[in-house]
mmCIF file of C-alpha atoms in Angstrom:
data_model
loop_
_atom_site.group_PDB
_atom_site.id
_atom_site.type_symbol
_atom_site.label_atom_id
_atom_site.label_comp_id
_atom_site.label_asym_id
_atom_site.label_seq_id
_atom_site.Cartn_x
_atom_site.Cartn_y
_atom_site.Cartn_z
ATOM 1 C CA GLY A 1 7.183 -14.470 9.806
ATOM 2 C CA HIS A 2 4.252 -12.240 8.979
ATOM 3 C CA PRO A 3 0.858 -13.076 10.456
ATOM 4 C CA ASP A 4 -1.649 -14.348 7.941
ATOM 5 C CA ILE A 5 -4.032 -11.410 7.539
ATOM 6 C CA ILE A 6 -6.899 -13.687 6.472
ATOM 7 C CA ASN A 7 -6.714 -15.570 9.790
ATOM 8 C CA ILE A 8 -6.580 -12.314 11.683
ATOM 9 C CA LEU A 9 -9.635 -11.040 9.813
ATOM 10 C CA LYS A 10 -11.536 -14.279 10.480
ATOM 11 C CA ARG A 11 -10.685 -14.011 14.169
ATOM 12 C CA ILE A 12 -11.904 -10.436 14.230
ATOM 13 C CA ASP A 13 -15.190 -11.453 12.568
ATOM 14 C CA THR A 14 -15.644 -14.133 15.234
ATOM 15 C CA GLU A 15 -14.661 -11.711 18.003
ATOM 16 C CA LEU A 16 -17.208 -9.187 16.784
ATOM 17 C CA SER A 17 -20.017 -11.710 16.500
ATOM 18 C CA LEU A 18 -19.630 -12.552 20.196
ATOM 19 C CA ILE A 19 -20.663 -9.148 21.445
ATOM 20 C CA PRO A 20 -19.370 -8.853 24.992
ATOM 21 C CA LEU A 21 -21.951 -8.124 27.646
ATOM 22 C CA ASN A 22 -20.186 -4.851 28.316
ATOM 23 C CA ASP A 23 -20.893 -3.714 24.747
ATOM 24 C CA GLN A 24 -24.534 -4.720 25.003
ATOM 25 C CA VAL A 25 -24.843 -2.519 28.080
ATOM 26 C CA HIS A 26 -23.347 0.349 26.032
ATOM 27 C CA LYS A 27 -25.395 -0.476 22.943
ATOM 28 C CA VAL A 28 -27.459 2.690 23.237
ATOM 29 C CA ASN A 29 -24.259 4.700 22.963
ATOM 30 C CA ILE A 30 -22.582 2.606 20.279
ATOM 31 C CA GLU A 31 -25.568 3.134 17.989
ATOM 32 C CA GLN A 32 -24.808 6.838 18.142
ATOM 33 C CA VAL A 33 -21.209 6.422 17.010
ATOM 34 C CA PHE A 34 -20.619 6.964 13.313
ATOM 35 C CA VAL A 35 -17.354 6.513 11.458
ATOM 36 C CA LEU A 36 -16.996 9.191 8.809
ATOM 37 C CA ASP A 37 -14.695 9.329 5.816
ATOM 38 C CA TYR A 38 -12.382 12.304 5.536
ATOM 39 C CA LYS A 39 -13.805 15.510 4.166
ATOM 40 C CA PRO A 40 -12.128 18.938 4.139
ATOM 41 C CA SER A 41 -14.329 20.342 6.902
ATOM 42 C CA LEU A 42 -13.029 17.637 9.247
ATOM 43 C CA LYS A 43 -9.339 18.302 8.581
ATOM 44 C CA HIS A 44 -8.690 20.526 11.626
ATOM 45 C CA TYR A 45 -9.982 17.809 13.971
ATOM 46 C CA PHE A 46 -7.073 15.582 12.984
ATOM 47 C CA PHE A 47 -4.566 17.952 14.567
ATOM 48 C CA GLU A 48 -6.880 18.890 17.427
ATOM 49 C CA LEU A 49 -7.314 15.267 18.425
ATOM 50 C CA ALA A 50 -4.179 13.359 17.474
ATOM 51 C CA GLY A 51 -1.797 16.338 17.527
ATOM 52 C CA HIS A 52 -2.580 17.409 21.041
ATOM 53 C CA TRP A 53 -2.402 13.868 22.298
ATOM 54 C CA LEU A 54 0.902 13.147 20.536
ATOM 55 C CA SER A 55 2.602 16.330 21.650
ATOM 56 C CA GLY A 56 1.474 15.559 25.216
ATOM 57 C CA LEU A 57 2.929 12.070 24.921
ATOM 58 C CA LEU A 58 6.191 13.398 23.483
ATOM 59 C CA LYS A 59 6.263 16.356 25.877
ATOM 60 C CA GLY A 60 5.712 18.848 23.092
ATOM 61 C CA LYS A 61 8.498 17.497 20.856
ATOM 62 C CA LEU A 62 6.667 16.532 17.677
ATOM 63 C CA GLU A 63 8.859 15.102 14.949
ATOM 64 C CA GLU A 64 8.856 16.951 11.650
ATOM 65 C CA GLU A 65 7.090 14.051 9.953
ATOM 66 C CA ASP A 66 4.312 14.074 12.577
ATOM 67 C CA THR A 67 3.902 17.839 12.384
ATOM 68 C CA PHE A 68 3.574 17.572 8.614
ATOM 69 C CA SER A 69 1.136 14.669 8.563
ATOM 70 C CA LEU A 70 -1.042 16.119 11.331
ATOM 71 C CA ASN A 71 -1.344 19.438 9.540
ATOM 72 C CA ASN A 72 -1.534 18.029 6.001
ATOM 73 C CA PRO A 73 -3.355 14.717 6.318
ATOM 74 C CA GLU A 74 -4.545 14.782 2.735
ATOM 75 C CA LYS A 75 -0.967 14.991 1.407
ATOM 76 C CA ALA A 76 0.438 12.567 3.999
ATOM 77 C CA TYR A 77 -2.223 9.900 3.623
ATOM 78 C CA LEU A 78 -4.899 10.419 0.997
ATOM 79 C CA GLU A 79 -2.671 11.384 -1.948
ATOM 80 C CA LYS A 80 -0.598 8.267 -1.353
ATOM 81 C CA GLY A 81 -3.674 6.023 -1.481
ATOM 82 C CA GLY A 82 -4.403 5.916 2.235
ATOM 83 C CA PHE A 83 -7.501 6.839 4.214
ATOM 84 C CA LEU A 84 -8.573 8.929 7.171
ATOM 85 C CA PHE A 85 -11.570 8.246 9.339
ATOM 86 C CA PHE A 86 -13.254 10.223 12.090
ATOM 87 C CA ALA A 87 -15.593 9.038 14.829
ATOM 88 C CA GLN A 88 -18.660 11.123 15.486
ATOM 89 C CA PHE A 89 -20.634 10.680 18.706
ATOM 90 C CA LYS A 90 -23.909 12.576 18.832
ATOM 91 C CA ASN A 91 -22.747 15.783 17.126
ATOM 92 C CA GLU A 92 -19.146 15.798 18.218
ATOM 93 C CA ILE A 93 -16.024 14.549 16.446
ATOM 94 C CA VAL A 94 -14.388 12.475 19.203
ATOM 95 C CA GLY A 95 -11.831 10.246 17.466
ATOM 96 C CA CYS A 96 -9.682 9.718 14.424
ATOM 97 C CA VAL A 97 -7.393 7.213 12.737
ATOM 98 C CA ALA A 98 -5.184 7.230 9.663
ATOM 99 C CA LEU A 99 -4.671 4.275 7.365
ATOM 100 C CA LYS A 100 -1.340 4.856 5.653
ATOM 101 C CA ARG A 101 -0.507 2.998 2.463
ATOM 102 C CA LEU A 102 3.051 1.617 2.636
ATOM 103 C CA ASP A 103 2.913 -0.056 -0.789
ATOM 104 C CA GLU A 104 0.491 -1.797 -3.178
ATOM 105 C CA ASP A 105 -0.448 -4.523 -0.691
ATOM 106 C CA THR A 106 0.393 -3.086 2.710
ATOM 107 C CA PHE A 107 -1.178 -0.554 5.026
ATOM 108 C CA GLU A 108 -0.216 0.680 8.457
ATOM 109 C CA PHE A 109 -2.644 2.304 10.800
ATOM 110 C CA ALA A 110 -1.510 5.330 12.685
ATOM 111 C CA LYS A 111 -2.677 8.230 14.814
ATOM 112 C CA LEU A 112 -5.521 6.329 16.396
ATOM 113 C CA PHE A 113 -6.944 8.619 19.049
ATOM 114 C CA VAL A 114 -10.193 8.873 20.984
ATOM 115 C CA ASP A 115 -11.021 11.780 23.274
ATOM 116 C CA PRO A 116 -10.584 10.540 26.876
ATOM 117 C CA LYS A 117 -14.118 11.694 27.773
ATOM 118 C CA PHE A 118 -15.527 9.124 25.331
ATOM 119 C CA ARG A 119 -13.234 6.201 25.981
ATOM 120 C CA SER A 120 -15.571 3.440 27.161
ATOM 121 C CA LEU A 121 -17.976 3.478 24.215
ATOM 122 C CA GLY A 122 -16.180 1.094 21.853
ATOM 123 C CA ILE A 123 -15.131 3.957 19.584
ATOM 124 C CA ALA A 124 -11.512 2.853 19.054
ATOM 125 C CA THR A 125 -12.768 -0.620 18.100
ATOM 126 C CA LYS A 126 -15.178 0.938 15.583
ATOM 127 C CA LEU A 127 -12.381 2.982 14.006
ATOM 128 C CA ILE A 128 -10.121 -0.075 13.784
ATOM 129 C CA GLU A 129 -12.954 -2.142 12.303
ATOM 130 C CA ARG A 130 -13.399 0.462 9.576
ATOM 131 C CA CYS A 131 -9.688 0.328 8.801
ATOM 132 C CA ILE A 132 -9.832 -3.452 8.581
ATOM 133 C CA SER A 133 -12.898 -3.523 6.367
ATOM 134 C CA ARG A 134 -11.233 -0.933 4.085
ATOM 135 C CA CYS A 135 -8.180 -3.208 3.930
ATOM 136 C CA LYS A 136 -10.377 -6.186 2.976
ATOM 137 C CA GLU A 137 -12.026 -4.163 0.211
ATOM 138 C CA ASN A 138 -8.566 -3.355 -1.136
ATOM 139 C CA SER A 139 -7.307 -6.976 -0.860
ATOM 140 C CA VAL A 140 -4.507 -5.894 1.432
ATOM 141 C CA LYS A 141 -1.982 -8.564 2.433
ATOM 142 C CA GLU A 142 -0.734 -6.929 5.606
ATOM 143 C CA LEU A 143 -1.857 -4.345 8.078
ATOM 144 C CA TRP A 144 0.918 -2.978 10.283
ATOM 145 C CA LEU A 145 0.620 -1.205 13.555
ATOM 146 C CA GLN A 146 3.269 0.783 15.346
ATOM 147 C CA SER A 147 2.389 1.277 18.942
ATOM 148 C CA ASN A 148 4.020 2.609 22.021
ATOM 149 C CA MET A 149 4.541 -0.275 24.453
ATOM 150 C CA SER A 150 3.666 1.926 27.423
ATOM 151 C CA MET A 151 0.055 2.124 26.266
ATOM 152 C CA LYS A 152 -1.285 -0.967 28.012
ATOM 153 C CA GLN A 153 -4.960 -0.399 27.263
ATOM 154 C CA ALA A 154 -4.298 0.024 23.573
ATOM 155 C CA HIS A 155 -2.293 -3.174 23.538
ATOM 156 C CA LYS A 156 -5.064 -5.207 25.102
ATOM 157 C CA LEU A 157 -7.369 -4.005 22.357
ATOM 158 C CA TYR A 158 -4.903 -4.784 19.561
ATOM 159 C CA TYR A 159 -4.282 -8.295 20.829
ATOM 160 C CA LYS A 160 -8.006 -8.879 21.179
ATOM 161 C CA LEU A 161 -8.406 -7.830 17.540
ATOM 162 C CA GLY A 162 -5.805 -10.363 16.427
ATOM 163 C CA PHE A 163 -2.617 -8.335 16.040
ATOM 164 C CA THR A 164 0.609 -10.109 16.978
ATOM 165 C CA ASP A 165 4.028 -8.819 17.981
ATOM 166 C CA GLU A 166 6.678 -8.857 15.300
ATOM 167 C CA ASN A 167 9.961 -10.088 16.768
#
């Protein structure tokens, strides 16, 4: 069956209140990470970040749907009631994530990417937290995640945040 999103959200709240020592060490840096809502001037970063990563992962073979959504994020996500967020560290845009609306009560998050040079700063977690709080604000019943099983680090993070595998 489907995981109870409320339990997941409670677990995440608990998780986040127990700030790991590692994060406290990085606190200086984390303070400088901002999660920004989409605005037109940020559009090109979506392809620069997620597009380059995805085409690397797929050895240059982007599917039509990916090519479209990476180049037209406002049509692919925003016009359908979804959201796009960007992570800014100091003055650089270093990460992105899309929250895609599947229907009235369901979202899926997609295209989560953080520049490898900025990977140990808790940025992915911040982007996911923003997605989750946006889901809460919209009384979403389910948040889906499609992930490539070969990405071990990503999986550790998703499990830590309360996501479960759908059999």
